[in-house]
Short mmCIF file of C-alpha atoms and ligand atoms in Angstrom, two decimals:
data_model
loop_
_atom_site.label_atom_id
_atom_site.label_comp_id
_atom_site.label_asym_id
_atom_site.label_seq_id
_atom_site.Cartn_x
_atom_site.Cartn_y
_atom_site.Cartn_z
CA MET A 226 228.17 209.09 157.85
CA ALA A 227 225.16 209.95 159.44
CA LEU A 228 221.93 209.47 157.77
CA PRO A 229 219.82 212.58 156.51
CA ASP A 230 217.32 212.92 159.19
CA PRO A 231 214.04 214.25 157.52
CA HIS A 232 213.07 216.02 160.76
CA TYR A 233 215.54 218.47 160.75
CA THR A 234 214.24 221.83 159.67
CA PRO A 235 216.78 223.58 156.99
CA ALA A 236 217.91 226.01 159.78
CA GLU A 237 218.73 223.20 161.71
CA GLN A 238 220.53 221.25 158.70
CA TRP A 239 222.65 224.55 158.11
CA GLY A 240 223.32 224.70 161.97
CA ARG A 241 224.73 221.32 161.60
CA VAL A 242 226.71 222.05 158.41
CA ARG A 243 228.21 225.01 160.07
CA THR A 244 229.44 223.14 163.01
CA ARG A 245 231.31 220.61 160.57
CA LEU A 246 232.84 223.47 158.77
CA ARG A 247 234.08 225.28 161.66
CA ARG A 248 235.48 222.01 163.28
CA GLU A 249 237.28 221.23 159.68
CA LEU A 250 238.12 224.71 158.92
CA GLY A 251 239.25 226.15 162.21
CA GLU A 252 237.97 229.10 164.06
CA ASP A 253 239.85 232.11 162.07
CA ILE A 254 238.43 230.78 158.70
CA TYR A 255 235.05 230.02 160.13
CA ALA A 256 234.67 233.52 161.93
CA SER A 257 235.90 235.31 158.76
CA TRP A 258 233.91 233.59 155.98
CA LEU A 259 231.45 231.15 157.05
CA LYS A 260 229.97 232.89 160.13
CA PRO A 261 228.45 235.65 157.86
CA LEU A 262 226.53 233.42 155.88
CA GLN A 263 223.00 232.92 156.35
CA LEU A 264 220.35 230.71 155.12
CA ASP A 265 218.44 232.54 152.23
CA ALA A 266 216.20 229.83 150.85
CA CYS A 267 215.85 226.09 150.77
CA THR A 268 213.87 223.76 148.66
CA ASP A 269 214.08 220.22 148.08
CA SER A 270 216.78 220.40 145.22
CA HIS A 271 218.28 223.98 145.91
CA VAL A 272 219.88 225.59 148.71
CA SER A 273 220.87 229.60 148.36
CA MET A 274 223.21 231.51 151.19
CA ALA A 275 223.35 235.20 151.56
CA VAL A 276 226.21 237.13 152.32
CA PRO A 277 226.22 241.02 152.84
CA THR A 278 228.99 241.77 149.71
CA ARG A 279 230.03 240.54 146.56
CA PHE A 280 233.65 240.10 147.50
CA MET A 281 232.53 237.47 150.20
CA ARG A 282 230.32 235.99 147.69
CA ASP A 283 232.99 235.25 145.32
CA TRP A 284 235.70 234.10 148.13
CA VAL A 285 233.04 231.75 149.38
CA MET A 286 232.37 230.26 146.14
CA THR A 287 235.97 230.01 145.15
CA HIS A 288 237.45 228.29 148.48
CA TYR A 289 234.27 226.88 150.11
CA ALA A 290 231.62 226.04 147.88
CA GLU A 291 232.15 222.61 146.86
CA ARG A 292 232.90 221.60 150.44
CA ILE A 293 229.48 223.60 151.43
CA HIS A 294 227.65 221.81 148.62
CA THR A 295 229.04 218.16 149.73
CA LEU A 296 228.06 218.81 153.81
CA TRP A 297 224.60 219.98 152.76
CA ARG A 298 223.93 216.82 150.54
CA GLN A 299 225.10 214.65 153.37
CA GLU A 300 222.12 216.44 155.09
CA CYS A 301 219.80 216.46 152.37
CA PRO A 302 220.93 214.11 149.29
CA SER A 303 218.43 215.81 147.03
CA ILE A 304 220.22 219.24 146.96
CA ARG A 305 221.29 219.68 143.47
CA ALA A 306 222.48 223.21 143.50
CA PHE A 307 224.23 225.37 146.06
CA ASP A 308 224.46 229.00 145.81
CA VAL A 309 225.53 232.33 147.37
CA VAL A 310 223.63 235.49 146.83
CA VAL A 311 224.73 239.08 147.81
CA CYS A 312 222.19 240.28 150.31
CA PRO A 313 222.84 243.46 152.29
CA ILE A 314 220.16 242.31 154.74
CA ALA A 315 222.87 239.35 155.74
CA ARG A 316 224.50 242.29 157.20
CA LYS A 317 221.75 243.68 159.06
CA SER A 318 220.38 240.44 160.46
CA GLN A 319 224.17 239.65 161.28
CA ALA A 320 224.65 242.82 163.46
CA GLU A 321 221.60 242.29 164.97
CA LYS A 322 222.48 238.55 165.69
CA ALA A 323 226.04 239.88 167.09
CA THR A 324 224.24 242.12 169.52
CA SER A 325 222.22 239.82 170.87
CA GLU A 326 225.10 237.42 171.18
CA VAL A 327 226.83 239.97 173.30
CA LYS A 328 224.04 240.04 175.65
CA ALA A 329 223.87 236.32 176.23
CA PRO A 330 224.64 235.79 180.02
CA ASN A 331 227.72 233.38 178.95
CA GLY A 332 228.69 235.48 175.92
CA LYS A 333 232.02 236.73 177.50
CA ALA A 334 234.16 235.42 174.66
CA ALA A 335 231.22 236.77 172.07
CA LEU A 336 231.45 240.01 173.89
CA ILE A 337 235.31 240.21 173.43
CA ARG A 338 235.10 239.05 169.77
CA GLN A 339 232.37 241.65 168.89
CA GLU A 340 234.31 244.49 170.32
CA SER A 341 237.60 243.46 168.40
CA GLU A 342 235.45 243.10 165.14
CA THR A 343 233.85 246.43 165.43
CA ALA A 344 236.71 248.07 166.82
CA SER A 345 238.31 250.32 164.04
CA PHE A 346 241.38 248.59 162.14
CA LEU A 347 243.28 251.87 162.50
CA GLU A 348 243.07 252.05 166.31
CA ASP A 349 244.01 248.08 166.75
CA PRO A 350 247.72 248.33 167.35
CA THR A 351 247.63 244.54 167.20
CA VAL A 352 246.66 244.15 163.62
CA GLY A 353 248.88 241.08 162.92
CA ALA A 354 249.16 237.82 164.56
CA ALA A 355 250.85 236.74 167.33
CA LEU A 356 254.52 235.49 167.10
CA ASP A 357 255.84 231.94 167.73
CA PRO A 358 258.47 232.24 170.35
CA ARG A 359 260.24 229.34 169.30
CA TYR A 360 260.47 230.30 165.78
CA THR A 361 263.79 232.49 165.60
CA PHE A 362 266.74 232.45 163.66
CA ASP A 363 268.56 230.91 166.06
CA ASN A 364 266.43 227.85 165.91
CA PHE A 365 266.38 227.73 162.17
CA VAL A 366 268.72 225.16 160.87
CA VAL A 367 270.37 226.04 157.57
CA GLY A 368 270.92 223.96 155.00
CA LYS A 369 271.35 223.97 150.85
CA PRO A 370 267.64 223.81 150.48
CA ASN A 371 266.93 226.77 152.19
CA GLU A 372 270.20 228.64 152.59
CA LEU A 373 268.72 231.55 149.92
CA ALA A 374 265.53 231.80 151.53
CA TYR A 375 267.69 232.24 155.00
CA ALA A 376 270.13 234.75 153.74
CA ALA A 377 267.69 236.77 152.41
CA ALA A 378 265.68 236.90 155.28
CA LEU A 379 268.36 237.69 157.57
CA ARG A 380 269.49 240.56 155.34
CA VAL A 381 265.95 241.95 155.19
CA ALA A 382 265.67 242.05 159.35
CA ASP A 383 269.01 243.32 159.57
CA ASP A 384 269.15 245.97 156.83
CA ALA A 385 267.17 249.27 157.20
CA ASN A 386 267.90 249.96 153.52
CA ILE A 387 265.59 247.94 151.25
CA THR A 388 267.26 245.84 148.77
CA PHE A 389 264.58 243.62 147.39
CA ASN A 390 261.27 244.55 147.56
CA PRO A 391 259.27 242.28 147.96
CA LEU A 392 260.87 239.56 149.36
CA PHE A 393 258.86 236.45 148.08
CA LEU A 394 259.54 233.19 149.93
CA TYR A 395 257.99 230.05 148.42
CA GLY A 396 257.92 226.22 149.10
CA GLY A 397 256.25 223.22 150.32
CA VAL A 398 253.98 222.83 153.25
CA GLY A 399 256.38 222.60 156.37
CA LEU A 400 259.49 223.80 155.22
CA GLY A 401 259.92 226.63 157.21
CA LYS A 402 258.51 229.65 155.58
CA THR A 403 256.24 230.73 158.84
CA HIS A 404 259.12 230.06 160.78
CA LEU A 405 261.32 232.34 158.70
CA MET A 406 259.14 235.43 158.48
CA HIS A 407 258.37 235.20 162.22
CA ALA A 408 262.36 234.88 162.82
CA ILE A 409 262.52 238.16 160.96
CA ALA A 410 259.88 239.70 163.15
CA TRP A 411 261.59 238.69 166.44
CA HIS A 412 264.97 239.97 165.27
CA ILE A 413 263.34 243.32 164.16
CA ARG A 414 261.80 243.62 167.49
CA GLU A 415 264.92 242.96 169.11
CA ARG A 416 267.51 244.57 167.39
CA HIS A 417 265.32 247.71 165.71
CA PRO A 418 262.49 248.29 168.00
CA GLU A 419 261.97 251.64 166.20
CA ARG A 420 260.77 249.78 163.09
CA ARG A 421 257.26 248.81 162.85
CA VAL A 422 256.74 245.50 161.88
CA ILE A 423 253.33 243.95 160.95
CA TYR A 424 252.84 240.22 160.17
CA LEU A 425 249.68 238.54 159.33
CA SER A 426 248.10 235.98 157.16
CA ALA A 427 246.97 236.31 153.78
CA GLU A 428 243.28 235.30 154.98
CA LYS A 429 243.60 237.80 157.82
CA PHE A 430 244.78 240.67 155.57
CA MET A 431 241.85 239.91 153.06
CA TYR A 432 239.23 240.00 155.40
CA GLN A 433 240.72 243.08 157.25
CA PHE A 434 240.48 244.77 153.88
CA ILE A 435 236.73 243.61 153.23
CA ARG A 436 235.74 244.95 156.45
CA ALA A 437 237.46 248.26 155.69
CA LEU A 438 235.59 248.41 152.32
CA ARG A 439 232.61 247.35 153.91
CA SER A 440 232.58 250.19 156.61
CA LYS A 441 234.44 252.52 153.55
CA GLU A 442 237.41 253.03 155.58
CA ILE A 443 239.68 251.79 152.82
CA MET A 444 241.69 254.87 152.58
CA SER A 445 242.48 254.59 156.47
CA PHE A 446 242.98 251.13 156.15
CA LYS A 447 245.81 252.11 153.23
CA GLU A 448 246.96 254.89 155.70
CA GLN A 449 247.54 252.18 158.43
CA PHE A 450 250.26 250.36 156.36
CA ARG A 451 251.78 253.66 155.49
CA SER A 452 253.44 253.83 158.93
CA VAL A 453 254.54 250.43 158.76
CA ASP A 454 258.29 249.59 157.79
CA VAL A 455 257.76 245.92 157.25
CA LEU A 456 254.81 244.20 156.23
CA MET A 457 254.55 240.24 156.09
CA ILE A 458 252.06 238.45 154.83
CA ASP A 459 252.07 234.54 154.93
CA ASP A 460 250.56 232.02 152.34
CA VAL A 461 249.29 234.72 149.66
CA GLN A 462 248.03 231.73 147.45
CA PHE A 463 244.95 232.13 149.16
CA ILE A 464 244.29 235.53 147.45
CA GLY A 465 243.72 234.13 143.92
CA GLY A 466 240.38 234.50 142.24
CA LYS A 467 238.86 236.58 139.53
CA ASP A 468 237.47 239.60 141.55
CA SER A 469 237.93 243.26 141.04
CA THR A 470 238.86 243.17 144.51
CA GLN A 471 241.97 241.51 143.99
CA GLU A 472 242.89 244.49 141.97
CA GLU A 473 242.18 246.82 144.89
CA PHE A 474 244.35 244.69 146.98
CA PHE A 475 247.17 244.96 144.89
CA HIS A 476 246.97 248.52 144.64
CA THR A 477 247.39 248.95 148.31
CA PHE A 478 250.34 246.70 147.99
CA ASN A 479 251.86 248.83 144.94
CA ALA A 480 251.35 251.94 146.93
CA LEU A 481 253.51 250.33 149.88
CA VAL A 482 255.99 249.40 147.67
CA ASP A 483 256.23 252.73 146.30
CA GLN A 484 256.57 254.36 149.56
CA ASN A 485 259.62 251.99 149.95
CA ARG A 486 258.07 249.75 152.86
CA GLN A 487 259.66 246.13 153.00
CA ILE A 488 257.11 243.76 151.86
CA ILE A 489 257.90 240.02 152.65
CA LEU A 490 255.22 237.64 151.51
CA SER A 491 255.08 233.69 151.33
CA ALA A 492 253.15 231.47 149.08
CA ASP A 493 253.35 227.72 148.41
CA LYS A 494 254.22 228.15 144.98
CA SER A 495 256.10 230.91 142.71
CA PRO A 496 254.64 234.28 141.84
CA SER A 497 254.32 232.85 137.95
CA ASP A 498 252.57 229.89 139.12
CA LEU A 499 250.23 231.46 141.57
CA ASP A 500 246.42 230.40 140.19
CA GLY A 501 243.85 232.98 139.63
CA LEU A 502 246.40 236.29 139.73
CA GLU A 503 246.39 238.54 136.93
CA GLU A 504 249.72 238.40 134.72
CA ARG A 505 250.80 242.03 135.61
CA LEU A 506 250.25 241.47 139.42
CA LYS A 507 252.51 238.02 139.25
CA SER A 508 255.34 239.97 137.51
CA ARG A 509 254.82 242.67 140.37
CA LEU A 510 255.33 239.96 142.86
CA GLY A 511 258.13 238.43 141.39
CA CYS A 512 259.96 241.77 140.61
CA GLY A 513 261.83 241.71 144.10
CA LEU A 514 263.52 239.02 145.21
CA VAL A 515 261.99 235.43 145.18
CA ALA A 516 263.62 232.92 147.08
CA ASP A 517 262.48 229.12 147.27
CA ILE A 518 262.70 226.62 149.80
CA HIS A 519 263.39 223.38 148.52
CA PRO A 520 262.45 219.86 149.83
CA THR A 521 264.52 219.00 152.46
CA THR A 522 267.69 216.85 152.09
CA TYR A 523 268.88 213.96 154.25
CA GLU A 524 271.31 216.24 155.90
CA LEU A 525 269.43 219.00 156.61
CA ARG A 526 266.81 216.60 158.05
CA LEU A 527 269.69 215.04 160.59
CA GLY A 528 271.14 218.40 161.49
CA ILE A 529 267.09 219.70 162.39
CA LEU A 530 266.51 216.30 164.26
CA GLN A 531 269.78 216.98 166.23
CA THR A 532 268.70 220.46 167.06
CA LYS A 533 265.33 219.95 167.98
CA ALA A 534 266.38 216.78 169.89
CA GLU A 535 268.76 218.96 171.81
CA SER A 536 266.09 221.48 172.51
CA LEU A 537 263.90 219.03 174.09
CA GLY A 538 266.74 217.83 176.46
CA VAL A 539 266.17 214.34 175.50
CA SER A 540 269.12 212.13 174.35
CA PHE A 541 268.04 210.33 171.05
CA PRO A 542 270.87 207.55 169.98
CA ASP A 543 272.49 208.50 166.85
CA LYS A 544 271.04 205.30 165.14
CA VAL A 545 267.46 206.58 165.63
CA LEU A 546 267.95 210.22 164.29
CA GLU A 547 269.46 208.72 161.36
CA PHE A 548 266.69 206.57 160.82
CA LEU A 549 264.33 209.09 160.97
CA ALA A 550 266.07 211.58 159.05
CA HIS A 551 266.13 208.45 156.13
CA LYS A 552 262.52 207.71 156.53
CA ILE A 553 260.38 210.84 157.07
CA ILE A 554 260.74 212.98 154.05
CA SER A 555 257.53 214.73 153.90
CA ASN A 556 258.08 217.87 155.62
CA VAL A 557 259.73 219.02 158.85
CA ARG A 558 256.36 219.31 160.83
CA GLU A 559 255.96 215.67 161.02
CA LEU A 560 259.66 215.13 161.82
CA GLU A 561 259.21 217.27 164.76
CA GLY A 562 255.99 215.36 165.45
CA ALA A 563 258.02 212.05 165.66
CA LEU A 564 260.46 213.25 167.49
CA ARG A 565 258.24 214.54 170.24
CA ARG A 566 255.97 211.25 170.12
CA ILE A 567 259.09 209.21 170.99
CA ALA A 568 260.51 211.73 173.80
CA ALA A 569 256.82 211.60 175.21
CA LEU A 570 256.58 207.81 174.74
CA SER A 571 259.70 207.22 176.62
CA SER A 572 259.22 209.31 179.37
CA LEU A 573 255.72 207.78 179.86
CA ILE A 574 256.49 204.36 180.16
CA GLY A 575 260.02 205.01 181.54
CA ARG A 576 261.83 203.06 178.43
CA LYS A 577 265.13 203.83 176.70
CA ILE A 578 264.80 205.42 173.34
CA THR A 579 265.82 202.52 170.93
CA LEU A 580 265.39 202.07 167.21
CA GLU A 581 263.16 199.17 167.97
CA MET A 582 260.62 201.00 169.77
CA THR A 583 260.82 203.77 167.48
CA GLN A 584 259.92 201.68 164.45
CA GLU A 585 257.11 200.35 166.71
CA ALA A 586 255.68 203.98 167.86
CA LEU A 587 255.96 205.35 164.45
CA ARG A 588 254.36 202.79 162.26
CA ASP A 589 251.81 204.61 160.87
CA LEU A 590 253.61 207.51 160.42
CA LEU A 591 256.34 205.45 158.63
CA ARG A 592 254.10 203.66 156.51
CA ALA A 593 252.61 206.85 155.11
CA ASN A 594 256.00 207.86 154.25
CA GLU A 595 256.98 204.93 152.53
CA ARG A 596 254.00 203.95 150.30
CA ARG A 597 252.22 206.94 148.66
CA LEU A 598 249.28 205.29 147.06
CA ASP A 599 249.19 206.15 143.53
CA ILE A 600 246.17 206.24 141.03
CA GLU A 601 247.26 202.93 139.01
CA ASP A 602 247.12 200.91 142.56
CA ILE A 603 243.67 202.15 142.95
CA GLN A 604 242.67 201.18 139.17
CA ARG A 605 244.23 197.82 139.49
CA LYS A 606 242.40 197.10 142.83
CA VAL A 607 238.80 198.35 141.44
CA ALA A 608 239.46 196.30 138.35
CA GLU A 609 240.12 192.96 140.07
CA ARG A 610 237.24 193.64 142.43
CA PHE A 611 234.34 193.84 139.38
CA ALA A 612 236.48 191.80 137.27
CA ILE A 613 236.87 194.17 134.36
CA LYS A 614 240.22 195.03 132.47
CA VAL A 615 242.55 197.56 134.09
CA SER A 616 242.56 199.09 130.48
CA ASP A 617 239.14 199.43 130.61
CA MET A 618 239.90 202.25 133.10
CA HIS A 619 241.28 204.25 130.05
CA SER A 620 239.09 203.18 127.60
CA VAL A 621 235.96 205.16 126.14
CA ARG A 622 233.65 202.31 126.72
CA ARG A 623 230.77 203.32 128.51
CA HIS A 624 228.49 200.22 129.31
CA ARG A 625 227.40 200.54 133.16
CA THR A 626 229.07 197.36 133.95
CA ILE A 627 232.38 199.27 132.98
CA ALA A 628 231.73 203.06 133.51
CA ARG A 629 230.69 202.40 137.03
CA PRO A 630 233.90 200.95 138.55
CA ARG A 631 235.76 203.84 136.33
CA GLN A 632 233.75 206.38 138.42
CA ILE A 633 234.32 204.51 141.46
CA ALA A 634 238.02 204.19 140.71
CA MET A 635 237.99 208.13 140.34
CA TYR A 636 236.21 208.45 143.56
CA LEU A 637 239.00 206.66 145.46
CA ALA A 638 241.69 208.42 143.58
CA LYS A 639 240.31 211.45 144.98
CA LYS A 640 239.69 210.39 147.96
CA LEU A 641 243.05 208.71 148.76
CA THR A 642 245.72 210.60 146.89
CA THR A 643 246.50 214.45 146.53
CA LYS A 644 246.37 214.43 142.81
CA SER A 645 244.23 216.98 141.51
CA LEU A 646 241.18 216.46 139.31
CA PRO A 647 242.67 217.24 135.78
CA GLU A 648 245.84 214.95 137.06
CA ILE A 649 243.04 212.06 137.67
CA GLY A 650 241.15 212.91 134.44
CA ARG A 651 244.65 212.25 132.89
CA ALA A 652 245.25 208.96 134.44
CA PHE A 653 241.86 207.80 133.08
CA GLY A 654 242.56 207.90 129.41
CA GLY A 655 242.92 211.60 129.41
CA ARG A 656 239.55 212.63 130.49
CA ASP A 657 238.26 216.12 131.36
CA HIS A 658 238.55 217.07 134.82
CA THR A 659 234.70 218.11 134.76
CA THR A 660 234.03 213.72 134.21
CA VAL A 661 236.14 213.32 137.32
CA MET A 662 234.10 215.57 139.09
CA HIS A 663 231.03 214.20 137.98
CA ALA A 664 232.26 210.69 139.03
CA VAL A 665 233.08 211.85 142.36
CA ARG A 666 229.67 213.40 142.54
CA THR A 667 227.92 210.19 141.40
CA VAL A 668 229.63 208.08 143.64
CA LYS A 669 228.94 210.28 146.60
CA THR A 670 225.47 210.32 145.71
CA ILE A 671 224.70 206.40 145.23
CA MET A 672 226.53 205.77 148.13
CA GLN A 673 223.82 207.81 150.29
CA SER A 674 221.13 206.21 148.97
CA ASP A 675 222.54 202.92 148.40
CA SER A 676 223.73 201.26 151.55
CA ALA A 677 225.46 198.24 149.83
CA PHE A 678 226.83 200.39 147.07
CA ALA A 679 228.21 202.44 150.12
CA GLU A 680 229.79 199.37 152.03
CA GLU A 681 231.37 198.08 148.90
CA VAL A 682 233.20 201.31 148.04
CA GLU A 683 234.14 201.87 151.77
CA LEU A 684 235.82 197.91 151.96
CA LEU A 685 237.75 198.94 148.69
CA LYS A 686 238.88 202.12 150.39
CA ARG A 687 239.76 200.33 153.41
CA THR A 688 241.76 197.44 151.65
CA LEU A 689 243.57 200.54 149.68
CA GLU A 690 244.42 201.96 152.59
CA SER A 691 245.94 199.14 154.87
P1 ADP B 847 255.65 226.26 156.33
O1 ADP B 847 254.97 227.82 156.95
O2 ADP B 847 256.55 226.61 155.40
O3 ADP B 847 254.34 225.23 156.36
P2 ADP B 847 256.39 226.17 159.10
O4 ADP B 847 257.36 227.31 159.19
O5 ADP B 847 255.30 226.21 159.89
O6 ADP B 847 256.39 225.62 157.71
O7 ADP B 847 257.38 225.08 159.60
C1 ADP B 847 256.77 223.95 159.96
C2 ADP B 847 257.38 223.29 160.84
O8 ADP B 847 258.89 223.08 160.81
C3 ADP B 847 257.47 224.38 162.23
O9 ADP B 847 257.58 223.96 163.75
C4 ADP B 847 259.38 224.98 162.19
O10 ADP B 847 259.73 225.34 163.27
C5 ADP B 847 259.94 223.70 161.35
N1 ADP B 847 261.25 224.00 160.63
C6 ADP B 847 261.01 224.31 159.37
N2 ADP B 847 262.11 224.38 158.82
C7 ADP B 847 262.89 224.12 159.89
C8 ADP B 847 264.56 224.37 159.56
N3 ADP B 847 265.14 224.58 158.95
N4 ADP B 847 264.88 224.49 161.03
C9 ADP B 847 264.20 223.97 162.33
N5 ADP B 847 262.93 224.11 162.30
C10 ADP B 847 262.22 224.02 161.02
MG1 MG B 848 253.19 228.64 156.91
#
């Protein structure tokens, strides 16, 4: 981690934070949510950012505040508070800035972006996102875990009569939700070219929506979707949040259902488990067909591997495919990645694909799938290092010699596992998630000011990871 440099001005610090956010979150999210943020005020202990609308403020606060705060603290450890204010001026200066960007000599890309951003949503025939040509029904391997979702997707694609609305597909990461949605779009495009289809991510949808709100084009925004036969919105879990805009969004949704437009949604959870949505909206989302995609089985993984191997045009020994299907269980994307890596390796070094070379080439990936570090491992290791009892990880004792290692263990649990703050709290003697959050912050802060401490924590982290 780079040491904070007092010579940077707040504007420069913000520039560095922005660069990192851009890299971490990707261009789309950055352009939609973070680029419009402007530095409003900055003191030694407090940073305030300005955005043009209340909606943006709420969105940024719920989704990105924690990360932005953390990055600011890396620039300037004394920052204790971070907030976002609504300031219409942010809109104006942003417009000015955009104009100057357009004039930049190397501003070709900026120019295009600017045009597309100011173009009316209505006139833009490509509201949706590009479709991946590989994501077709033909390339989708069907098995027990996804047969319902597949059948439902095919039905919706084939049948102009709406039988269930919305179709709600849900399941874990990398299990084929996006693939199925693109497949629907391809299928309709090919067989029923007269039907209008729009596919886009929830984030993009929300972005278009706010833009329409901002420029008072909400009526035309809704109008736009009236001429659509099939509307698909991917990853709607990103829509959570307790804003009134959410309601507006779902009014649009309701209007479409009422007008008998087919809506297809995907999410990582079932409608009833989606966070931050009102009950009546949840029930509205769940009132069509809810089809979940279960985690893959061995048979499905093997089927997918065989199909993908064939399409790569590389022959893999059965043993290798069976081995991969057995070992890589997390998601289909990793499975594909593994296959491609081995194919590339074998063609690069001109070696035959064998079980041994597979094991060798995928050592890290296999390890990650094998051993998921759990909180107990972390508690044990940290307790051992600081010579305290493992039971003290759960105890109420608050002496520094015990409380500090406990905080370190919480910090590492957050860093090294996928457990949520409440889950971590429960694993530490039923503590509250705010206690965990506080522990994580405390450890981070000390690490920034005390390099010996930081080294200690880093060392523990590396040992646990290895
Ligand atoms: P999700 O949207 O659910 O996170 P994706 O649709 O992006 O997952 O799928 C991840 C990758 O796995 C894609 O490359 C996709 O083609 C592939 N994939 C997932 N399920 C299947 C399947 N049943 N058959 C073929 N490929 C699949
Ligand atoms: Mg997806």
